[in-house]
mmCIF file of C-alpha atoms and ligand atoms in Angstrom:
data_model
loop_
_atom_site.group_PDB
_atom_site.id
_atom_site.type_symbol
_atom_site.label_atom_id
_atom_site.label_comp_id
_atom_site.label_asym_id
_atom_site.label_seq_id
_atom_site.Cartn_x
_atom_site.Cartn_y
_atom_site.Cartn_z
ATOM 1 C CA MET B 1485 31.196 18.234 -29.186
ATOM 2 C CA ILE B 1486 29.769 18.756 -32.879
ATOM 3 C CA PHE B 1487 26.431 17.868 -33.748
ATOM 4 C CA PHE B 1488 25.178 14.970 -36.649
ATOM 5 C CA ILE B 1489 21.749 14.240 -37.174
ATOM 6 C CA ASP B 1490 20.926 10.343 -36.669
ATOM 7 C CA THR B 1491 18.350 9.656 -38.683
ATOM 8 C CA ALA B 1492 18.022 8.531 -43.119
ATOM 9 C CA ASN B 1493 14.340 11.116 -43.606
ATOM 10 C CA ILE B 1494 15.754 13.689 -46.207
ATOM 11 C CA GLU B 1495 12.245 16.687 -44.974
ATOM 12 C CA GLU B 1496 14.044 16.517 -41.646
ATOM 13 C CA ILE B 1497 17.827 16.568 -42.801
ATOM 14 C CA ARG B 1498 16.816 19.693 -44.908
ATOM 15 C CA GLU B 1499 14.921 21.417 -42.337
ATOM 16 C CA ALA B 1500 17.604 20.881 -39.652
ATOM 17 C CA SER B 1501 20.414 21.634 -41.830
ATOM 18 C CA THR B 1502 18.616 25.640 -42.720
ATOM 19 C CA TRP B 1503 19.777 26.089 -38.946
ATOM 20 C CA GLY B 1504 23.239 26.001 -39.514
ATOM 21 C CA ILE B 1505 24.224 23.389 -36.570
ATOM 22 C CA ILE B 1506 23.877 19.975 -38.389
ATOM 23 C CA SER B 1507 27.714 19.147 -39.321
ATOM 24 C CA GLY B 1508 27.029 15.461 -40.406
ATOM 25 C CA VAL B 1509 24.502 11.984 -40.483
ATOM 26 C CA THR B 1510 24.399 8.564 -39.598
ATOM 27 C CA THR B 1511 22.319 6.408 -40.885
ATOM 28 C CA ASN B 1512 21.547 2.662 -39.517
ATOM 29 C CA PRO B 1513 19.328 0.247 -41.500
ATOM 30 C CA SER B 1514 16.216 0.350 -39.330
ATOM 31 C CA LEU B 1515 16.595 4.384 -40.233
ATOM 32 C CA ILE B 1516 17.139 3.252 -43.731
ATOM 33 C CA ALA B 1517 14.341 0.762 -44.020
ATOM 34 C CA LYS B 1518 11.765 3.705 -42.563
ATOM 35 C CA GLU B 1519 11.913 5.363 -45.575
ATOM 36 C CA ASN B 1520 11.158 2.814 -48.225
ATOM 37 C CA ARG B 1521 13.973 3.894 -50.583
ATOM 38 C CA PRO B 1522 16.419 2.415 -51.919
ATOM 39 C CA LEU B 1523 19.556 3.165 -49.312
ATOM 40 C CA LEU B 1524 21.658 3.804 -52.084
ATOM 41 C CA ASP B 1525 18.760 6.782 -53.188
ATOM 42 C CA ALA B 1526 19.305 8.066 -50.104
ATOM 43 C CA ILE B 1527 22.574 8.490 -49.663
ATOM 44 C CA LYS B 1528 22.945 9.790 -52.280
ATOM 45 C CA GLU B 1529 20.116 12.816 -51.469
ATOM 46 C CA ILE B 1530 21.792 13.099 -48.524
ATOM 47 C CA THR B 1531 25.184 13.923 -49.411
ATOM 48 C CA GLU B 1532 23.575 16.826 -51.759
ATOM 49 C CA LEU B 1533 22.342 18.254 -48.326
ATOM 50 C CA ILE B 1534 24.680 17.995 -46.075
ATOM 51 C CA ASN B 1535 28.481 18.415 -46.605
ATOM 52 C CA GLY B 1536 29.794 16.290 -43.671
ATOM 53 C CA PRO B 1537 30.695 13.110 -42.584
ATOM 54 C CA ILE B 1538 27.894 10.813 -43.547
ATOM 55 C CA SER B 1539 27.513 7.535 -42.206
ATOM 56 C CA ALA B 1540 26.239 3.967 -44.277
ATOM 57 C CA GLU B 1541 26.131 1.362 -42.803
ATOM 58 C CA VAL B 1542 27.437 -2.171 -44.311
ATOM 59 C CA GLN B 1543 25.202 -5.016 -43.815
ATOM 60 C CA GLU B 1544 26.962 -7.735 -41.533
ATOM 61 C CA GLY B 1545 28.560 -10.570 -43.311
ATOM 62 C CA ASN B 1546 31.964 -11.997 -43.475
ATOM 63 C CA ALA B 1547 35.076 -9.088 -44.124
ATOM 64 C CA ASP B 1548 35.277 -9.330 -47.540
ATOM 65 C CA GLU B 1549 31.392 -8.898 -47.951
ATOM 66 C CA MET B 1550 31.651 -5.759 -46.181
ATOM 67 C CA VAL B 1551 34.515 -4.380 -47.529
ATOM 68 C CA GLU B 1552 32.942 -5.235 -51.356
ATOM 69 C CA GLU B 1553 29.836 -3.131 -49.751
ATOM 70 C CA ALA B 1554 31.703 -0.396 -48.359
ATOM 71 C CA PHE B 1555 33.762 0.077 -51.464
ATOM 72 C CA GLN B 1556 30.598 0.415 -53.283
ATOM 73 C CA TYR B 1557 29.241 3.324 -50.743
ATOM 74 C CA ALA B 1558 32.496 5.152 -50.425
ATOM 75 C CA ARG B 1559 33.006 5.853 -54.192
ATOM 76 C CA MET B 1560 29.575 7.512 -54.391
ATOM 77 C CA HIS B 1561 31.073 10.264 -52.153
ATOM 78 C CA PRO B 1562 34.100 11.454 -50.238
ATOM 79 C CA ASN B 1563 32.242 12.524 -47.274
ATOM 80 C CA ILE B 1564 30.883 8.706 -46.957
ATOM 81 C CA VAL B 1565 31.863 7.070 -43.293
ATOM 82 C CA ILE B 1566 31.220 3.554 -43.434
ATOM 83 C CA LYS B 1567 29.750 2.663 -40.302
ATOM 84 C CA VAL B 1568 30.861 -0.928 -39.349
ATOM 85 C CA PRO B 1569 29.104 -3.335 -37.031
ATOM 86 C CA MET B 1570 31.084 -4.427 -33.588
ATOM 87 C CA THR B 1571 31.959 -7.876 -34.987
ATOM 88 C CA PHE B 1572 35.023 -10.412 -35.413
ATOM 89 C CA GLU B 1573 34.665 -9.395 -39.082
ATOM 90 C CA GLY B 1574 33.319 -5.922 -38.346
ATOM 91 C CA ILE B 1575 36.902 -5.468 -36.756
ATOM 92 C CA LYS B 1576 38.931 -6.851 -39.566
ATOM 93 C CA ALA B 1577 36.611 -5.163 -42.463
ATOM 94 C CA THR B 1578 37.835 -1.874 -40.084
ATOM 95 C CA LYS B 1579 41.220 -2.654 -40.372
ATOM 96 C CA ARG B 1580 41.303 -3.315 -43.991
ATOM 97 C CA LEU B 1581 39.470 -0.389 -44.406
ATOM 98 C CA THR B 1582 41.572 1.947 -42.572
ATOM 99 C CA SER B 1583 44.106 0.757 -44.706
ATOM 100 C CA TYR B 1584 42.635 2.133 -48.203
ATOM 101 C CA GLN B 1585 42.038 5.857 -46.049
ATOM 102 C CA ILE B 1586 38.613 5.086 -46.206
ATOM 103 C CA ARG B 1587 36.754 6.282 -42.964
ATOM 104 C CA THR B 1588 34.626 4.567 -40.181
ATOM 105 C CA ASN B 1589 32.298 4.784 -37.734
ATOM 106 C CA VAL B 1590 31.832 1.033 -35.486
ATOM 107 C CA THR B 1591 28.799 0.735 -34.308
ATOM 108 C CA LEU B 1592 27.065 -1.152 -31.557
ATOM 109 C CA ILE B 1593 29.332 -0.294 -28.948
ATOM 110 C CA PHE B 1594 28.430 -1.295 -25.144
ATOM 111 C CA THR B 1595 31.620 -1.859 -23.544
ATOM 112 C CA VAL B 1596 35.115 0.298 -23.142
ATOM 113 C CA SER B 1597 36.535 -2.991 -24.135
ATOM 114 C CA GLN B 1598 35.026 -2.668 -27.363
ATOM 115 C CA ALA B 1599 35.624 0.490 -27.882
ATOM 116 C CA ILE B 1600 39.367 0.192 -27.664
ATOM 117 C CA MET B 1601 39.332 -3.329 -29.960
ATOM 118 C CA ALA B 1602 37.459 -0.968 -32.256
ATOM 119 C CA ALA B 1603 40.359 2.069 -31.954
ATOM 120 C CA LYS B 1604 43.042 -0.944 -32.727
ATOM 121 C CA ALA B 1605 41.654 -1.397 -35.864
ATOM 122 C CA GLY B 1606 42.075 2.388 -36.956
ATOM 123 C CA ALA B 1607 38.425 3.142 -37.184
ATOM 124 C CA THR B 1608 37.817 6.653 -37.308
ATOM 125 C CA TYR B 1609 34.686 7.145 -34.968
ATOM 126 C CA VAL B 1610 33.127 4.540 -32.410
ATOM 127 C CA SER B 1611 29.647 4.212 -31.553
ATOM 128 C CA PRO B 1612 28.370 3.568 -27.696
ATOM 129 C CA PHE B 1613 24.568 3.418 -27.849
ATOM 130 C CA LEU B 1614 23.875 5.747 -24.487
ATOM 131 C CA GLY B 1615 19.581 4.570 -24.765
ATOM 132 C CA ARG B 1616 20.268 0.966 -25.472
ATOM 133 C CA LEU B 1617 22.555 0.658 -22.461
ATOM 134 C CA ASP B 1618 20.136 2.173 -20.622
ATOM 135 C CA ASP B 1619 17.334 0.337 -21.031
ATOM 136 C CA TYR B 1620 19.253 -2.829 -20.969
ATOM 137 C CA CYS B 1621 20.492 -1.984 -17.184
ATOM 138 C CA GLU B 1622 17.342 -0.268 -16.936
ATOM 139 C CA SER B 1623 19.772 3.112 -15.363
ATOM 140 C CA LYS B 1624 20.044 6.473 -16.302
ATOM 141 C CA GLU B 1625 23.737 6.828 -16.545
ATOM 142 C CA ALA B 1626 25.038 4.011 -17.746
ATOM 143 C CA GLY B 1627 25.342 5.322 -20.980
ATOM 144 C CA ALA B 1628 27.148 8.317 -20.114
ATOM 145 C CA GLU B 1629 29.440 6.367 -17.651
ATOM 146 C CA LEU B 1630 30.414 4.798 -20.739
ATOM 147 C CA VAL B 1631 31.256 7.623 -23.185
ATOM 148 C CA LYS B 1632 33.050 8.715 -19.761
ATOM 149 C CA ASP B 1633 35.123 5.530 -19.244
ATOM 150 C CA ILE B 1634 35.517 5.829 -22.880
ATOM 151 C CA ARG B 1635 36.801 8.931 -23.036
ATOM 152 C CA THR B 1636 39.312 7.993 -20.402
ATOM 153 C CA ALA B 1637 40.521 5.188 -22.101
ATOM 154 C CA PHE B 1638 41.305 7.046 -25.470
ATOM 155 C CA ASP B 1639 43.078 9.984 -23.678
ATOM 156 C CA ASN B 1640 45.393 7.717 -21.719
ATOM 157 C CA TYR B 1641 46.455 5.829 -24.771
ATOM 158 C CA HIS B 1642 46.159 9.106 -27.191
ATOM 159 C CA TYR B 1643 43.566 7.115 -29.473
ATOM 160 C CA PRO B 1644 42.690 8.976 -32.159
ATOM 161 C CA SER B 1645 39.068 7.438 -32.732
ATOM 162 C CA LYS B 1646 36.457 10.471 -32.120
ATOM 163 C CA ILE B 1647 33.488 9.062 -29.866
ATOM 164 C CA ILE B 1648 29.919 9.163 -31.178
ATOM 165 C CA ALA B 1649 27.720 9.428 -27.992
ATOM 166 C CA ALA B 1650 24.554 7.194 -30.910
ATOM 167 C CA SER B 1651 20.793 5.811 -29.544
ATOM 168 C CA ILE B 1652 20.697 9.756 -27.897
ATOM 169 C CA ARG B 1653 16.943 10.016 -26.925
ATOM 170 C CA HIS B 1654 16.390 13.100 -25.129
ATOM 171 C CA PRO B 1655 18.589 16.500 -24.299
ATOM 172 C CA GLU B 1656 19.746 14.829 -21.070
ATOM 173 C CA HIS B 1657 21.474 12.405 -23.076
ATOM 174 C CA VAL B 1658 23.089 14.906 -25.100
ATOM 175 C CA ARG B 1659 23.841 17.220 -21.893
ATOM 176 C CA GLN B 1660 25.736 13.375 -20.395
ATOM 177 C CA ALA B 1661 27.437 13.134 -23.711
ATOM 178 C CA ALA B 1662 28.350 16.914 -23.525
ATOM 179 C CA LEU B 1663 30.135 16.451 -19.991
ATOM 180 C CA PHE B 1664 31.783 13.205 -20.250
ATOM 181 C CA GLY B 1665 33.626 14.130 -23.509
ATOM 182 C CA ALA B 1666 31.786 12.610 -26.340
ATOM 183 C CA ASP B 1667 33.736 14.293 -29.455
ATOM 184 C CA VAL B 1668 30.043 14.195 -31.724
ATOM 185 C CA ALA B 1669 26.428 13.525 -30.387
ATOM 186 C CA THR B 1670 24.027 12.092 -33.103
ATOM 187 C CA ILE B 1671 20.534 13.513 -32.408
ATOM 188 C CA PRO B 1672 17.491 12.662 -33.642
ATOM 189 C CA TYR B 1673 15.121 15.295 -35.201
ATOM 190 C CA LYS B 1674 12.235 15.195 -32.479
ATOM 191 C CA VAL B 1675 15.686 15.455 -29.871
ATOM 192 C CA LEU B 1676 17.218 18.375 -31.980
ATOM 193 C CA ARG B 1677 13.378 20.563 -31.636
ATOM 194 C CA GLN B 1678 13.317 19.776 -27.741
ATOM 195 C CA MET B 1679 16.987 21.014 -27.320
ATOM 196 C CA ILE B 1680 15.335 24.284 -28.754
ATOM 197 C CA GLU B 1681 12.452 24.521 -27.493
ATOM 198 C CA HIS B 1682 11.402 24.745 -23.626
ATOM 199 C CA PRO B 1683 7.774 25.640 -22.438
ATOM 200 C CA LEU B 1684 9.150 28.836 -19.785
ATOM 201 C CA THR B 1685 10.806 30.425 -23.458
ATOM 202 C CA THR B 1686 7.474 30.443 -24.936
ATOM 203 C CA LYS B 1687 5.539 31.402 -21.981
ATOM 204 C CA GLY B 1688 8.074 34.370 -21.570
ATOM 205 C CA LEU B 1689 8.175 35.447 -24.940
ATOM 206 C CA ALA B 1690 3.647 35.691 -24.814
ATOM 207 C CA LEU B 1691 4.449 37.489 -21.658
ATOM 208 C CA PHE B 1692 7.167 40.229 -23.909
ATOM 209 C CA ARG B 1693 4.663 40.193 -26.418
ATOM 210 C CA GLN B 1694 1.966 41.621 -24.294
ATOM 211 C CA ALA B 1695 4.177 44.238 -22.992
ATOM 212 C CA ALA B 1696 5.156 45.461 -26.386
ATOM 213 C CA GLN B 1697 1.479 45.952 -27.318
ATOM 214 C CA LYS B 1698 0.923 48.118 -24.819
HETATM 215 O O1 LIG E 1100 23.194 5.484 -33.961
HETATM 216 C C1 LIG E 1100 22.592 4.984 -33.655
HETATM 217 C C2 LIG E 1100 20.982 4.770 -33.782
HETATM 218 O O2 LIG E 1100 20.621 5.312 -34.279
HETATM 219 C C3 LIG E 1100 20.031 3.702 -32.422
HETATM 220 O O3 LIG E 1100 19.450 4.453 -32.101
HETATM 221 O O4 LIG E 1100 16.887 5.002 -30.724
HETATM 222 O O5 LIG E 1100 17.541 2.880 -32.074
HETATM 223 O O6 LIG E 1100 18.704 2.583 -30.028
HETATM 224 P P1 LIG E 1100 18.031 4.005 -31.337
#
């Protein structure tokens, strides 16, 4: 499983990139809005920091509008992946972008059937949202079960679309994504840090430090 960072914050991307384990970036309109800067500027700067797939999301609209907006982003850099919402028009747009060999990430996936439709339209990536589905279902397993079922369906029919476990809220979601066969986990900066730090590691180091001073 490879890791993308789920943020549009340049400092977070810069810091996480120094760890050497980040292969790409996903953004969405909410993450871009938090940064108070034009989407194109943010995306351009991200392409300079990370040499891997960078998802830029088109606004919901009709397929023509989404494809036109997608061209604008795709022209910016070969690493740009177009994030397309899981709607009727989004499926049409995905199919057309695929025919132009523009990579897509179909987002806001909450069922296996949505993932299959996206795969049939040629999506490079599908993004099931674990955290939001867990919240909606009031369950700690709903998102994980979704990833597992999409994995099975894609394997059954050899769909090449990659599964991105998204809407990750804590390290447990990353564990679930890994156990159930997601290709990618896109992880917020805070959760990436939580995946490295542990109170017992900190305590163990303090003990070793004391021992070394004796
Ligand atoms: O990648 C999708 C993600 O950004 C959504 O996360 O926490 O808003 O559900 P969240």
